[in-house]
mmCIF file of N, CA and C in Angstrom:
data_model
loop_
_atom_site.group_PDB
_atom_site.id
_atom_site.type_symbol
_atom_site.label_atom_id
_atom_site.label_comp_id
_atom_site.label_asym_id
_atom_site.label_seq_id
_atom_site.Cartn_x
_atom_site.Cartn_y
_atom_site.Cartn_z
ATOM 1 N N MET A 1 0.881 -1.362 0.187
ATOM 2 C CA MET A 1 0.096 0.082 -0.012
ATOM 3 C C MET A 1 0.753 1.695 0.091
ATOM 4 N N ASN A 2 0.515 2.429 -1.152
ATOM 5 C CA ASN A 2 1.359 3.224 -1.215
ATOM 6 C C ASN A 2 1.217 4.395 -0.340
ATOM 7 N N PHE A 3 1.511 5.643 0.139
ATOM 8 C CA PHE A 3 1.712 6.530 0.993
ATOM 9 C C PHE A 3 0.335 7.287 0.769
ATOM 10 N N PHE A 4 0.121 7.503 -0.361
ATOM 11 C CA PHE A 4 -1.429 8.172 -0.868
ATOM 12 C C PHE A 4 -2.475 7.138 0.110
ATOM 13 N N VAL A 5 -2.506 6.250 -0.425
ATOM 14 C CA VAL A 5 -3.500 4.840 -0.201
ATOM 15 C C VAL A 5 -4.126 5.254 1.388
ATOM 16 N N ARG A 6 -2.672 4.974 2.144
ATOM 17 C CA ARG A 6 -2.192 4.838 3.482
ATOM 18 C C ARG A 6 -2.993 6.461 3.512
ATOM 19 N N PHE A 7 -2.808 7.177 3.343
ATOM 20 C CA PHE A 7 -3.013 8.803 3.628
ATOM 21 C C PHE A 7 -4.546 9.245 3.928
ATOM 22 N N CYS A 8 -5.052 8.358 2.677
ATOM 23 C CA CYS A 8 -6.591 8.598 2.471
ATOM 24 C C CYS A 8 -7.160 7.684 3.354
ATOM 25 N N ILE A 9 -6.918 6.806 4.167
ATOM 26 C CA ILE A 9 -7.654 5.808 4.885
ATOM 27 C C ILE A 9 -7.611 6.015 6.158
ATOM 28 N N LEU A 10 -6.339 7.214 6.361
ATOM 29 C CA LEU A 10 -6.088 7.814 7.878
ATOM 30 C C LEU A 10 -6.679 9.149 7.766
ATOM 31 N N MET A 11 -7.305 9.686 6.661
ATOM 32 C CA MET A 11 -8.076 10.635 6.673
ATOM 33 C C MET A 11 -9.671 10.322 6.881
ATOM 34 N N VAL A 12 -10.044 9.289 6.420
ATOM 35 C CA VAL A 12 -11.227 8.642 6.273
ATOM 36 C C VAL A 12 -11.469 8.741 7.803
ATOM 37 N N GLY A 13 -10.850 7.897 8.552
ATOM 38 C CA GLY A 13 -10.667 7.509 10.109
ATOM 39 C C GLY A 13 -10.542 8.585 11.117
ATOM 40 N N VAL A 14 -9.878 9.865 10.464
ATOM 41 C CA VAL A 14 -10.103 10.879 10.895
ATOM 42 C C VAL A 14 -11.183 11.626 11.222
ATOM 43 N N LEU A 15 -11.861 11.501 10.034
ATOM 44 C CA LEU A 15 -13.285 12.213 9.701
ATOM 45 C C LEU A 15 -14.497 11.577 10.475
ATOM 46 N N LEU A 16 -14.423 10.147 10.721
ATOM 47 C CA LEU A 16 -15.062 9.348 11.322
ATOM 48 C C LEU A 16 -14.927 9.480 12.939
ATOM 49 N N GLU A 17 -13.712 9.858 13.257
ATOM 50 C CA GLU A 17 -13.772 9.951 14.851
ATOM 51 C C GLU A 17 -14.199 11.436 14.831
ATOM 52 N N ILE A 18 -13.746 12.551 14.284
ATOM 53 C CA ILE A 18 -14.289 14.206 14.617
ATOM 54 C C ILE A 18 -15.780 14.126 14.372
ATOM 55 N N ALA A 19 -16.507 13.465 13.348
ATOM 56 C CA ALA A 19 -18.113 13.266 13.375
ATOM 57 C C ALA A 19 -18.349 12.627 14.264
ATOM 58 N N GLY A 20 -17.780 11.368 15.350
ATOM 59 C CA GLY A 20 -18.489 10.923 15.967
ATOM 60 C C GLY A 20 -18.748 11.446 17.475
ATOM 61 N N GLY A 21 -17.183 12.086 17.497
ATOM 62 C CA GLY A 21 -16.984 12.969 18.990
ATOM 63 C C GLY A 21 -17.763 13.918 19.217
ATOM 64 N N LEU A 22 -18.359 14.822 17.604
ATOM 65 C CA LEU A 22 -19.387 15.428 17.865
ATOM 66 C C LEU A 22 -20.491 15.620 18.014
ATOM 67 N N MET A 23 -21.053 14.076 17.503
ATOM 68 C CA MET A 23 -22.005 13.645 17.552
ATOM 69 C C MET A 23 -22.202 13.409 19.333
ATOM 70 N N LEU A 24 -21.575 12.603 19.497
ATOM 71 C CA LEU A 24 -21.375 12.443 21.199
ATOM 72 C C LEU A 24 -21.634 13.807 22.015
ATOM 73 N N VAL A 25 -20.832 14.782 22.054
ATOM 74 C CA VAL A 25 -20.983 15.369 22.941
ATOM 75 C C VAL A 25 -22.283 16.371 22.765
ATOM 76 N N PHE A 26 -23.184 16.003 21.212
ATOM 77 C CA PHE A 26 -24.248 16.750 21.217
ATOM 78 C C PHE A 26 -25.088 15.850 21.620
ATOM 79 N N ASP A 27 -24.794 14.459 21.953
ATOM 80 C CA ASP A 27 -26.104 13.896 22.454
ATOM 81 C C ASP A 27 -26.005 13.972 23.938
ATOM 82 N N LEU A 28 -24.840 13.625 24.709
ATOM 83 C CA LEU A 28 -24.466 13.581 26.101
ATOM 84 C C LEU A 28 -25.285 15.235 26.866
ATOM 85 N N ASN A 29 -24.873 16.123 25.826
ATOM 86 C CA ASN A 29 -25.875 17.576 26.232
ATOM 87 C C ASN A 29 -26.981 17.696 26.165
ATOM 88 N N SER A 30 -27.785 16.690 25.265
ATOM 89 C CA SER A 30 -29.360 16.450 25.211
ATOM 90 C C SER A 30 -29.650 15.869 26.631
ATOM 91 N N TYR A 31 -28.764 14.944 27.532
ATOM 92 C CA TYR A 31 -29.155 14.141 28.351
ATOM 93 C C TYR A 31 -29.790 14.991 29.594
ATOM 94 N N ASN A 32 -30.309 15.136 30.366
ATOM 95 C CA ASN A 32 -30.407 15.458 31.637
ATOM 96 C C ASN A 32 -29.665 14.917 32.762
ATOM 97 N N TYR A 33 -28.782 15.533 32.832
ATOM 98 C CA TYR A 33 -27.410 14.867 33.796
ATOM 99 C C TYR A 33 -27.471 15.652 35.096
ATOM 100 N N TYR A 34 -28.707 17.057 35.461
ATOM 101 C CA TYR A 34 -29.002 17.053 36.396
ATOM 102 C C TYR A 34 -29.887 16.186 37.558
ATOM 103 N N LYS A 35 -30.023 15.382 37.172
ATOM 104 C CA LYS A 35 -30.904 14.132 37.940
ATOM 105 C C LYS A 35 -29.890 14.430 39.307
ATOM 106 N N GLU A 36 -30.813 14.236 40.486
ATOM 107 C CA GLU A 36 -30.229 14.013 41.597
ATOM 108 C C GLU A 36 -29.507 12.640 41.825
ATOM 109 N N ARG A 37 -29.946 11.828 40.672
ATOM 110 C CA ARG A 37 -29.117 10.313 41.156
ATOM 111 C C ARG A 37 -28.440 10.083 39.480
ATOM 112 N N PHE A 38 -27.154 10.109 39.045
ATOM 113 C CA PHE A 38 -26.566 9.857 37.934
ATOM 114 C C PHE A 38 -25.571 8.808 38.323
ATOM 115 N N THR A 39 -25.710 7.499 37.565
ATOM 116 C CA THR A 39 -24.482 6.379 37.587
ATOM 117 C C THR A 39 -24.027 6.439 36.405
ATOM 118 N N PHE A 40 -23.014 6.057 36.888
ATOM 119 C CA PHE A 40 -21.943 5.687 35.680
ATOM 120 C C PHE A 40 -22.261 4.624 34.802
ATOM 121 N N ILE A 41 -23.068 3.584 35.437
ATOM 122 C CA ILE A 41 -23.649 2.522 34.150
ATOM 123 C C ILE A 41 -24.523 3.253 33.186
ATOM 124 N N GLU A 42 -25.683 3.721 33.893
ATOM 125 C CA GLU A 42 -26.427 4.856 32.801
ATOM 126 C C GLU A 42 -25.942 5.638 31.969
ATOM 127 N N TYR A 43 -24.264 6.564 32.339
ATOM 128 C CA TYR A 43 -23.764 6.704 31.208
ATOM 129 C C TYR A 43 -23.042 6.085 30.119
ATOM 130 N N ILE A 44 -22.910 5.048 30.690
ATOM 131 C CA ILE A 44 -22.128 3.829 29.828
ATOM 132 C C ILE A 44 -23.342 3.301 28.901
ATOM 133 N N GLN A 45 -24.432 2.820 29.140
ATOM 134 C CA GLN A 45 -25.333 2.643 28.319
ATOM 135 C C GLN A 45 -26.019 3.499 27.183
ATOM 136 N N ILE A 46 -26.370 5.010 27.662
ATOM 137 C CA ILE A 46 -26.159 5.724 27.083
ATOM 138 C C ILE A 46 -25.246 5.716 25.835
ATOM 139 N N ILE A 47 -24.118 5.911 26.160
ATOM 140 C CA ILE A 47 -23.111 5.933 25.275
ATOM 141 C C ILE A 47 -23.080 5.026 24.027
ATOM 142 N N THR A 48 -22.536 3.832 24.867
ATOM 143 C CA THR A 48 -22.984 2.428 24.122
ATOM 144 C C THR A 48 -23.901 2.713 23.107
ATOM 145 N N GLY A 49 -25.364 2.750 22.983
ATOM 146 C CA GLY A 49 -26.026 2.570 22.261
ATOM 147 C C GLY A 49 -26.497 3.813 21.326
ATOM 148 N N SER A 50 -25.324 4.287 21.356
ATOM 149 C CA SER A 50 -26.010 5.659 20.197
ATOM 150 C C SER A 50 -25.209 5.604 19.088
ATOM 151 N N TYR A 51 -25.656 5.837 17.938
ATOM 152 C CA TYR A 51 -24.769 6.277 16.982
ATOM 153 C C TYR A 51 -23.537 6.768 17.041
ATOM 154 N N ALA A 52 -23.312 7.902 17.823
ATOM 155 C CA ALA A 52 -22.051 8.324 17.889
ATOM 156 C C ALA A 52 -20.780 7.415 18.159
ATOM 157 N N PHE A 53 -21.355 6.586 19.210
ATOM 158 C CA PHE A 53 -20.420 5.821 19.712
ATOM 159 C C PHE A 53 -20.076 4.932 18.465
ATOM 160 N N TYR A 54 -20.427 3.965 17.490
ATOM 161 C CA TYR A 54 -20.189 3.229 16.553
ATOM 162 C C TYR A 54 -19.545 4.294 15.628
ATOM 163 N N LEU A 55 -19.858 5.370 15.301
ATOM 164 C CA LEU A 55 -18.837 6.282 14.442
ATOM 165 C C LEU A 55 -17.453 6.435 15.045
ATOM 166 N N LEU A 56 -17.491 6.630 16.150
ATOM 167 C CA LEU A 56 -15.962 6.458 16.693
ATOM 168 C C LEU A 56 -15.094 5.196 16.767
ATOM 169 N N LEU A 57 -15.873 4.078 16.781
ATOM 170 C CA LEU A 57 -15.532 3.108 16.923
ATOM 171 C C LEU A 57 -14.872 2.517 15.567
ATOM 172 N N ILE A 58 -15.567 2.829 14.774
ATOM 173 C CA ILE A 58 -15.401 2.696 13.152
ATOM 174 C C ILE A 58 -14.188 3.085 12.842
ATOM 175 N N GLY A 59 -13.974 4.603 13.197
ATOM 176 C CA GLY A 59 -12.958 5.463 12.950
ATOM 177 C C GLY A 59 -12.050 5.091 13.477
ATOM 178 N N PHE A 60 -11.983 4.379 14.609
ATOM 179 C CA PHE A 60 -11.210 4.242 15.441
ATOM 180 C C PHE A 60 -10.225 3.173 14.878
ATOM 181 N N ILE A 61 -10.787 1.934 14.347
ATOM 182 C CA ILE A 61 -10.506 0.436 13.647
ATOM 183 C C ILE A 61 -10.120 0.890 12.611
ATOM 184 N N ILE A 62 -10.702 2.121 11.452
ATOM 185 C CA ILE A 62 -9.878 2.389 10.486
ATOM 186 C C ILE A 62 -8.562 2.938 10.557
ATOM 187 N N ILE A 63 -8.507 3.789 12.111
ATOM 188 C CA ILE A 63 -7.279 4.651 11.663
ATOM 189 C C ILE A 63 -5.949 3.506 12.151
ATOM 190 N N VAL A 64 -6.505 2.662 13.006
ATOM 191 C CA VAL A 64 -5.354 1.424 13.557
ATOM 192 C C VAL A 64 -5.181 0.389 12.031
ATOM 193 N N ALA A 65 -6.309 0.175 11.190
ATOM 194 C CA ALA A 65 -6.177 -0.482 10.295
ATOM 195 C C ALA A 65 -4.846 0.172 9.408
ATOM 196 N N GLY A 66 -4.974 1.636 8.979
ATOM 197 C CA GLY A 66 -4.320 2.452 8.174
ATOM 198 C C GLY A 66 -2.899 2.097 8.833
ATOM 199 N N PHE A 67 -2.365 2.494 9.813
ATOM 200 C CA PHE A 67 -1.573 2.617 10.323
ATOM 201 C C PHE A 67 -0.397 1.285 10.251
ATOM 202 N N TYR A 68 -1.007 -0.093 11.051
ATOM 203 C CA TYR A 68 -0.596 -1.375 10.930
ATOM 204 C C TYR A 68 -0.492 -2.288 9.716
ATOM 205 N N TYR A 69 -1.473 -1.686 8.628
ATOM 206 C CA TYR A 69 -1.803 -2.600 7.418
ATOM 207 C C TYR A 69 -0.023 -2.828 6.831
ATOM 208 N N PRO A 70 0.742 -3.742 6.553
ATOM 209 C CA PRO A 70 2.029 -3.762 6.043
ATOM 210 C C PRO A 70 2.416 -2.909 4.890
ATOM 211 N N ALA A 71 3.318 -2.144 4.312
ATOM 212 C CA ALA A 71 3.575 -1.339 3.252
ATOM 213 C C ALA A 71 4.016 -2.218 2.257
ATOM 214 N N SER A 72 3.840 -1.872 1.256
ATOM 215 C CA SER A 72 4.054 -2.443 -0.199
ATOM 216 C C SER A 72 5.173 -2.617 -0.217
ATOM 217 N N LYS A 73 5.538 -3.670 -0.737
ATOM 218 C CA LYS A 73 7.062 -4.285 -0.799
ATOM 219 C C LYS A 73 7.551 -4.277 -2.083
ATOM 220 N N LYS A 74 8.996 -3.716 -2.341
ATOM 221 C CA LYS A 74 9.397 -3.243 -3.387
ATOM 222 C C LYS A 74 10.175 -3.979 -4.320
#
């Protein structure tokens, strides 16, 4: 895999991470965290069920694949 293809894969991963991060921030801002009882388990359940979490996860997997995919042989 040459430099250009690797760079494009990394950019796609970074863009997915940015989109997922922004969506996660907006999702968590809409959650009512001023309740008197706020548990960490509730927080994790909200995050893992959201579309933003899966965008972050896919972006991370693409970035790792772009870094660790073997380079082209000469």
